[in-house]
Tab-separated table of C-alpha atoms in Angstrom:
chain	number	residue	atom	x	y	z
A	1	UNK	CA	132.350	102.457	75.938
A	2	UNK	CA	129.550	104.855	75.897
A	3	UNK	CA	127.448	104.634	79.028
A	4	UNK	CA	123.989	102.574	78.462
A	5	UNK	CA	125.129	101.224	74.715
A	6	UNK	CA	125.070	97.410	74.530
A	7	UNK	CA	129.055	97.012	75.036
A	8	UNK	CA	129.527	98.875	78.041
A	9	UNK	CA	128.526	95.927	79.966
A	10	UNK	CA	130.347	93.363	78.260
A	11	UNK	CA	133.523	95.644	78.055
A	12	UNK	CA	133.021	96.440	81.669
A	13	UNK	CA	132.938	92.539	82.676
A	14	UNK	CA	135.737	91.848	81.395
A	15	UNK	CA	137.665	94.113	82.678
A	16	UNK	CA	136.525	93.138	85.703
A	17	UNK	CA	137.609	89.319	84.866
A	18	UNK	CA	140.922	90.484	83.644
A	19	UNK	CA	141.373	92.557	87.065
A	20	UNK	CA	140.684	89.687	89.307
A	21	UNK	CA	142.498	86.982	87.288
A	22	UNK	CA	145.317	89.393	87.800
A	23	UNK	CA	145.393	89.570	91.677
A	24	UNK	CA	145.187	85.644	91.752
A	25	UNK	CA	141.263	84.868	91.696
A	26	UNK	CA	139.937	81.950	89.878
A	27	UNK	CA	136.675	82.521	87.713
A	28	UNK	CA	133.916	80.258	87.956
A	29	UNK	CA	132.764	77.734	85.195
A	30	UNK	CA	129.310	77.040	86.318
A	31	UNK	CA	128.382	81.027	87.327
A	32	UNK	CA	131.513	83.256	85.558
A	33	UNK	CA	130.006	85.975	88.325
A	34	UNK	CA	131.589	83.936	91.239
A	35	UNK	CA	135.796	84.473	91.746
A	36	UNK	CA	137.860	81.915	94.325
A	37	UNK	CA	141.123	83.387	95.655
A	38	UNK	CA	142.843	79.543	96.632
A	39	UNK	CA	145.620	81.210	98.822
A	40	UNK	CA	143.239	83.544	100.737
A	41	UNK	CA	140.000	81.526	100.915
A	42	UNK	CA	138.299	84.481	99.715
A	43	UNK	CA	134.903	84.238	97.757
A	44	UNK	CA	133.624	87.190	95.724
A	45	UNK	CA	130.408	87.496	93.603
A	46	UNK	CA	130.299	90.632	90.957
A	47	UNK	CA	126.996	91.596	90.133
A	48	UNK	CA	127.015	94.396	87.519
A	49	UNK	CA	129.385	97.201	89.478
A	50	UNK	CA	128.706	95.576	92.846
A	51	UNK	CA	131.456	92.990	94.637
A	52	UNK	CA	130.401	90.843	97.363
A	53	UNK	CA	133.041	89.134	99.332
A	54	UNK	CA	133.598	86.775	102.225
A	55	UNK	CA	137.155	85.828	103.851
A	56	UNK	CA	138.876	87.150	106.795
A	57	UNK	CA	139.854	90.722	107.870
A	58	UNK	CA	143.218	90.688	106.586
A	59	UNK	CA	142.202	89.162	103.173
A	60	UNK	CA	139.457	91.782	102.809
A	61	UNK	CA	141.832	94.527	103.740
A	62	UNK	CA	144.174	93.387	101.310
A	63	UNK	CA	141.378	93.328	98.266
A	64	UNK	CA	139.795	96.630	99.244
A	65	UNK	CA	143.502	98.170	98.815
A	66	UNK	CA	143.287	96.160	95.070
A	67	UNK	CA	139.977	97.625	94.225
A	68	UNK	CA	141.140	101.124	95.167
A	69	UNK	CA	143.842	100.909	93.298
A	70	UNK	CA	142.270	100.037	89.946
A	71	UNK	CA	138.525	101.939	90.530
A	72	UNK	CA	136.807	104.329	92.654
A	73	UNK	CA	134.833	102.452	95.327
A	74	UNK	CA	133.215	102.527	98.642
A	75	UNK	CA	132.873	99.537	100.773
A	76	UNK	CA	131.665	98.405	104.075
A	77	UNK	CA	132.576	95.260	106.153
A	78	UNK	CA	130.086	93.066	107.845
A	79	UNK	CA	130.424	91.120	110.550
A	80	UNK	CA	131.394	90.915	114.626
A	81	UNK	CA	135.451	92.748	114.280
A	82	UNK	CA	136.020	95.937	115.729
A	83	UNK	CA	136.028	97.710	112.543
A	84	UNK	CA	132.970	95.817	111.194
A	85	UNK	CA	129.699	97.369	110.792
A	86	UNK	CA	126.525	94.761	112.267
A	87	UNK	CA	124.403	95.139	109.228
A	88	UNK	CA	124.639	96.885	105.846
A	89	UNK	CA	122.525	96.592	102.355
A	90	UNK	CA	123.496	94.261	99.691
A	91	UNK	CA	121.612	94.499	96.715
A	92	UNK	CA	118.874	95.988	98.878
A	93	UNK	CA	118.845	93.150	101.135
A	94	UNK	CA	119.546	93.716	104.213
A	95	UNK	CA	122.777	91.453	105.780
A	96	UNK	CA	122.943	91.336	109.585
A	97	UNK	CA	125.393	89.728	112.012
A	98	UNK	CA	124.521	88.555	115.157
A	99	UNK	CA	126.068	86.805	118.104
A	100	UNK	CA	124.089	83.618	116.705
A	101	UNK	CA	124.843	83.896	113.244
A	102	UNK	CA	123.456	85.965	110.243
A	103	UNK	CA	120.691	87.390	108.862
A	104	UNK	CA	119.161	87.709	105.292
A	105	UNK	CA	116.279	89.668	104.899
A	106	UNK	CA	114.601	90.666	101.467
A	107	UNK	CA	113.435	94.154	100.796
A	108	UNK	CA	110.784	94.636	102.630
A	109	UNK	CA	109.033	97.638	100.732
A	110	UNK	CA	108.132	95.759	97.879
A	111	UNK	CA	105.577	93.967	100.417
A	112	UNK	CA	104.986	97.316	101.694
A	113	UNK	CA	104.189	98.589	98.104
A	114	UNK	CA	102.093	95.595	97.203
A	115	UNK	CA	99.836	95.779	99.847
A	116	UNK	CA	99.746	99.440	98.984
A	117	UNK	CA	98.762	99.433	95.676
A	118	UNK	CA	96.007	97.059	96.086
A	119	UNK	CA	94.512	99.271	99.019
A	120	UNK	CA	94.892	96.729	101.294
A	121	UNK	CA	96.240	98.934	104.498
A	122	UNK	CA	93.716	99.175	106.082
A	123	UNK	CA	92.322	95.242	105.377
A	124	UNK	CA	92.499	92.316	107.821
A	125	UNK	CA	95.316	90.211	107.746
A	126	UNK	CA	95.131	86.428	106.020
A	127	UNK	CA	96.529	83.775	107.297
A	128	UNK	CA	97.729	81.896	104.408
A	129	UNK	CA	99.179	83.595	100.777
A	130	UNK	CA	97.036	81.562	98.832
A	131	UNK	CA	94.053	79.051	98.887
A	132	UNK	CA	92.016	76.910	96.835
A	133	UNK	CA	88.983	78.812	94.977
A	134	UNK	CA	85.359	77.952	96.324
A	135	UNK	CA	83.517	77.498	93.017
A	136	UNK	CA	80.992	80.360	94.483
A	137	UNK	CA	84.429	82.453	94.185
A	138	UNK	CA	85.092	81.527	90.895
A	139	UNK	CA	84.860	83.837	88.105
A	140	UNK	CA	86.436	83.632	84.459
A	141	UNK	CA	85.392	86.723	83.103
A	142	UNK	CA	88.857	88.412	81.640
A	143	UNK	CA	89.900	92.280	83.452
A	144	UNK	CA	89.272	94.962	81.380
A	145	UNK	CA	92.355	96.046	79.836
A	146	UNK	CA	93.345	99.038	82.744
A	147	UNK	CA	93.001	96.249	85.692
A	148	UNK	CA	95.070	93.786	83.885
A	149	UNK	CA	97.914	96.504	83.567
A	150	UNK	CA	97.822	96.808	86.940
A	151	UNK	CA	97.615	93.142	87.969
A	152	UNK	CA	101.191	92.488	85.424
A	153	UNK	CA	102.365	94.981	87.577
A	154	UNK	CA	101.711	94.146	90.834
A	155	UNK	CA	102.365	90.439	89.632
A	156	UNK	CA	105.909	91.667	88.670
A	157	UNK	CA	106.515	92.911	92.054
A	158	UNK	CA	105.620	89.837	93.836
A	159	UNK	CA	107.223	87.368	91.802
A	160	UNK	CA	110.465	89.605	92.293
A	161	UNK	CA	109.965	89.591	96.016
A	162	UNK	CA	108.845	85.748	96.046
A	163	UNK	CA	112.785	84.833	95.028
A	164	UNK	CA	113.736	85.415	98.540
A	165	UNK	CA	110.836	83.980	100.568
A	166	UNK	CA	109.740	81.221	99.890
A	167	UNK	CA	106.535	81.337	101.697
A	168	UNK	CA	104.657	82.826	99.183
A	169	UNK	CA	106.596	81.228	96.287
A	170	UNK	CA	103.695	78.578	95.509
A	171	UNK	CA	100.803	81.797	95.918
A	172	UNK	CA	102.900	83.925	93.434
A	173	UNK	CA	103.441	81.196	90.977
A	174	UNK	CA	99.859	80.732	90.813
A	175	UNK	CA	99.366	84.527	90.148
A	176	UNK	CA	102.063	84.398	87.494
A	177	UNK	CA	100.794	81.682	85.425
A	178	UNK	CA	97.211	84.172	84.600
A	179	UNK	CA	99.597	86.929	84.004
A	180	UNK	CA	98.660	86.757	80.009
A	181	UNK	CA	95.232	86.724	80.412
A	182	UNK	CA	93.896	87.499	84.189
A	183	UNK	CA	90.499	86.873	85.301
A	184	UNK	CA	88.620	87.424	88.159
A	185	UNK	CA	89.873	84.596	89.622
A	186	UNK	CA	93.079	85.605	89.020
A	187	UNK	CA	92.413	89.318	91.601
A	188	UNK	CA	91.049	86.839	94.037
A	189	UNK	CA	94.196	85.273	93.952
A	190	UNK	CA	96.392	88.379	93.979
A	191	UNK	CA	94.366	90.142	97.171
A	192	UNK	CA	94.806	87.036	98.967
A	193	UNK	CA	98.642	87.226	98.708
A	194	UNK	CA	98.142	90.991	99.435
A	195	UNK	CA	95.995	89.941	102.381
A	196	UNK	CA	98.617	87.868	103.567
A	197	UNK	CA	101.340	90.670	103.652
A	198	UNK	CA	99.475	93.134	105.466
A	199	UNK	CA	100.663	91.785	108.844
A	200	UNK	CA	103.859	90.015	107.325
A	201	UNK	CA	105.930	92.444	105.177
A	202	UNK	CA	109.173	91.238	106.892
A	203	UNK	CA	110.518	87.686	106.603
A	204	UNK	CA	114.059	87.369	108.015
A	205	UNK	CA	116.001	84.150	107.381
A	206	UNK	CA	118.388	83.154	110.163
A	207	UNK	CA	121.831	81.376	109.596
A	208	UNK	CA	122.959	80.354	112.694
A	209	UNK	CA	126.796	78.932	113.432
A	210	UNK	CA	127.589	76.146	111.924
A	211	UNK	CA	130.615	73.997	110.779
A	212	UNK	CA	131.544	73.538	107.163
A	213	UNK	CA	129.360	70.904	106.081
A	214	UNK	CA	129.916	69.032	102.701
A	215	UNK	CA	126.378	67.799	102.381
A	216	UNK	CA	123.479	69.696	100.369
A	217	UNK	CA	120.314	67.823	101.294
A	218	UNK	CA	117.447	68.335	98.665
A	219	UNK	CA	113.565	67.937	100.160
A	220	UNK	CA	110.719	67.876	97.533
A	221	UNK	CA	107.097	66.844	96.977
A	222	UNK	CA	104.493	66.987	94.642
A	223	UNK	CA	100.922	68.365	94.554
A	224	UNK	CA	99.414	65.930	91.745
A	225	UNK	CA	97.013	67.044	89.252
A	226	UNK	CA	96.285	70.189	91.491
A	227	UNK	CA	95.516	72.570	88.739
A	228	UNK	CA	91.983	71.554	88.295
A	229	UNK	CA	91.844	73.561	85.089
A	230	UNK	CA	94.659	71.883	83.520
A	231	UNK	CA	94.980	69.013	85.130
A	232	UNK	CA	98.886	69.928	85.986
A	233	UNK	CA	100.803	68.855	88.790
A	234	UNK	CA	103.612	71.189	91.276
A	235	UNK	CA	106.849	70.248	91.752
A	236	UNK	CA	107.689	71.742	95.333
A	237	UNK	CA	111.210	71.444	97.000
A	238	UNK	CA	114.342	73.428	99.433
A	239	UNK	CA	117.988	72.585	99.150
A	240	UNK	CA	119.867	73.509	102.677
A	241	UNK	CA	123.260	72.650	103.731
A	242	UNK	CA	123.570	71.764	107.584
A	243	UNK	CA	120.928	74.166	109.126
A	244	UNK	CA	120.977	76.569	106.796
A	245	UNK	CA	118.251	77.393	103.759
A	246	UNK	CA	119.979	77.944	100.323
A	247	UNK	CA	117.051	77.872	97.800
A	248	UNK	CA	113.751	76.912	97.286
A	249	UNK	CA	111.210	76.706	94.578
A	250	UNK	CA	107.875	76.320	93.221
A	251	UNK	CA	107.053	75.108	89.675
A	252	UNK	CA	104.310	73.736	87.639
A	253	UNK	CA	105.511	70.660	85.950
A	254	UNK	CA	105.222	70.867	81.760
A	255	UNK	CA	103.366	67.980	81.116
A	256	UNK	CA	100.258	66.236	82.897
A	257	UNK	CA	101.278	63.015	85.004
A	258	UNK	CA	99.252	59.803	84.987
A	259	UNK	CA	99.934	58.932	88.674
A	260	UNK	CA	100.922	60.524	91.896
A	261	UNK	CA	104.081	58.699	91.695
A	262	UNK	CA	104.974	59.856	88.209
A	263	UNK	CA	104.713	63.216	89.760
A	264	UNK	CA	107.128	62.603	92.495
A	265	UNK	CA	109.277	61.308	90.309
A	266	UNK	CA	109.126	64.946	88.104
A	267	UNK	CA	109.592	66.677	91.495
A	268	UNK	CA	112.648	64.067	92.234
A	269	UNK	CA	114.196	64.544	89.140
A	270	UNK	CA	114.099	68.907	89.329
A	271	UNK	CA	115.390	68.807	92.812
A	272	UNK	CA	118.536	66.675	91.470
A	273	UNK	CA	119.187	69.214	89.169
A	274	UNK	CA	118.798	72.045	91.221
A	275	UNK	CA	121.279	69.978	93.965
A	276	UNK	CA	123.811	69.410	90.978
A	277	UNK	CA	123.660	73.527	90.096
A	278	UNK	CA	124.467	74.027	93.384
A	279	UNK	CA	127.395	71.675	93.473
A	280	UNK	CA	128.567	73.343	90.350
A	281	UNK	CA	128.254	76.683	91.913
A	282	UNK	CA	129.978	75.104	95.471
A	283	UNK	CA	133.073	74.274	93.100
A	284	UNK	CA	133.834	77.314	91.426
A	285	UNK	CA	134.219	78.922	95.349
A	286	UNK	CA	136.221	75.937	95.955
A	287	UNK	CA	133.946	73.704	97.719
A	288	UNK	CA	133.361	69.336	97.294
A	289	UNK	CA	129.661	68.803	98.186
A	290	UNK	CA	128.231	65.542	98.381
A	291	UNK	CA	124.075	65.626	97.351
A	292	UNK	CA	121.111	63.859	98.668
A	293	UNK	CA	117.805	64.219	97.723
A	294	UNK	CA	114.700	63.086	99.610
A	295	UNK	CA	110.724	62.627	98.847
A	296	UNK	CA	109.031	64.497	101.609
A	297	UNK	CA	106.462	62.285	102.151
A	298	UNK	CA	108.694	59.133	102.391
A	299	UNK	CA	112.301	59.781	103.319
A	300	UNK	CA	112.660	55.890	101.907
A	301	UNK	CA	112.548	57.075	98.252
A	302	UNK	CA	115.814	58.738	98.732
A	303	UNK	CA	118.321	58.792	96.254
């Protein structure tokens, strides 16, 4: 296939798929991205031309020697061996082992870049990504067509950044949903989060040693009717297994709830799926998981 047409892709993943089905990997049903290797415990995500792998030395010695074989590669090996490296880009995030555990850290030049290209450098930090408009700060009037431009931009860039940290998922939601037709309001909004990263462009997530635990717990809550505009309610929520954080989210719920407990209910019911996607996902790299969700307001709604 040409480079760039439409089938080099799909020509390219599955020759990828017929490449790892034929050195013994099993592809995933829920994500066909994800591979298993059931003799060598080895897990392996493809995105596009990259492969991300976890297993022991001698199983990742053996695959490298595969993937050299069949394409022209260059690879580098995480972790606390001899002939590991202690950190290395994935994706542009930044993977780092420690003697505790890991570390995940997004890119941190999109914050950088955000706070840049709303002239914020020189600003004082905020303390929070987002807040609750006075009505003094409240203004409706739509951007002229140049600032809007730059507000989908910037808007872009944060919601990109917002997938892995989930501090300011709930601010950049809220800057996402004026996206088709921003306001003033809407730069109050977006400075604030900009604000907020002047001090704060790094978040690093630590995953520290644990054992293989078989339980994804689910925490979620609601903010009802907090959209005073539209009367919509949040759905709010984290799924971690053991210790460690595996995803989070933010979401305004489609529909406008009569009562605080319908809306927990609507938050119950999204973190249940999310928990089940994960258990799909957990399967096709050869795990069992066992779910629980949990209110967090009143651990006794659990389910």
């Amino acid at each position: 296939s040409l480079y760039g047409t439409r089938d080099a892709a799909f020509n390219w993943t599955e020759e990828v798929a017929k490449f790892m089905k034929k050195s013994g990997f099993v592809r995933g049903i829920y994500n066909p991205c994800l591979y298993y290797h059931p003799t060598k415990d080895m897990e392996t995500l493809v995105h596009g031309d990259d492969f991300a792998s976890t297993a022991g030395y001698s199983e990742l010695r053996w695959f490298k020697r595969q993937l050299e074989d069949r394409f022209k590669i260059k690879t580098k090996t995480i972790g606390r061996g001899g002939e590991a490296v202690k950190e290395a880009r994935i994706l542009n995030r930044i993977i780092r082992c420690t003697e505790d555990g890991w570390g995940y850290e997004p890119d941190q030049r999109h914050a950088e870049l955000i706070v840049k290209e709303l002239g914020l450098e020189e600003a004082k930090s905020a303390t929070t990504p987002g807040d609750k408009l006075k009505d003094h700060e409240r203004d409706d009037v739509e951007l002229d067509k140049a600032k809007a431009t730059h507000y989908r931009q910037v808007g872009a860039r944060a919601n990109y950044l917002a997938q892995d940290r989930p501090d300011i998922m709930f601010a950049v939601k809220e800057i996402c949903r004026d996206m088709s037709k921003p306001t003033g309001s809407s730069w109050i909004k977006l400075k604030r989060l900009g604000r907020y990263l002047v001090d704060k462009v790094r978040c690093v997530v630590y995953y520290p040693w644990q054992g293989e635990e078989s339980r994804i717990e689910g925490y979620t809550d609601s903010d009802w009717g907090g959209c005073a505009r539209t009367g919509l309610s949040t759905s709010g929520g984290m799924l971690r297994i053991g210790e460690h954080w595996i995803k989070s989210w933010s979401k305004t719920q489609p529909s406008v709830t009569l009562s605080s407990a319908e809306a927990e209910l609507v938050a119950m019911s999204k973190a249940t799926a999310e928990i089940l996607g994960i258990c799909s996902m957990a399967r096709d790299l050869g795990y069992t998981c066992l779910l629980y969700t949990s209110d967090a307001a009143d651990e006794e709604d659990s389910v």
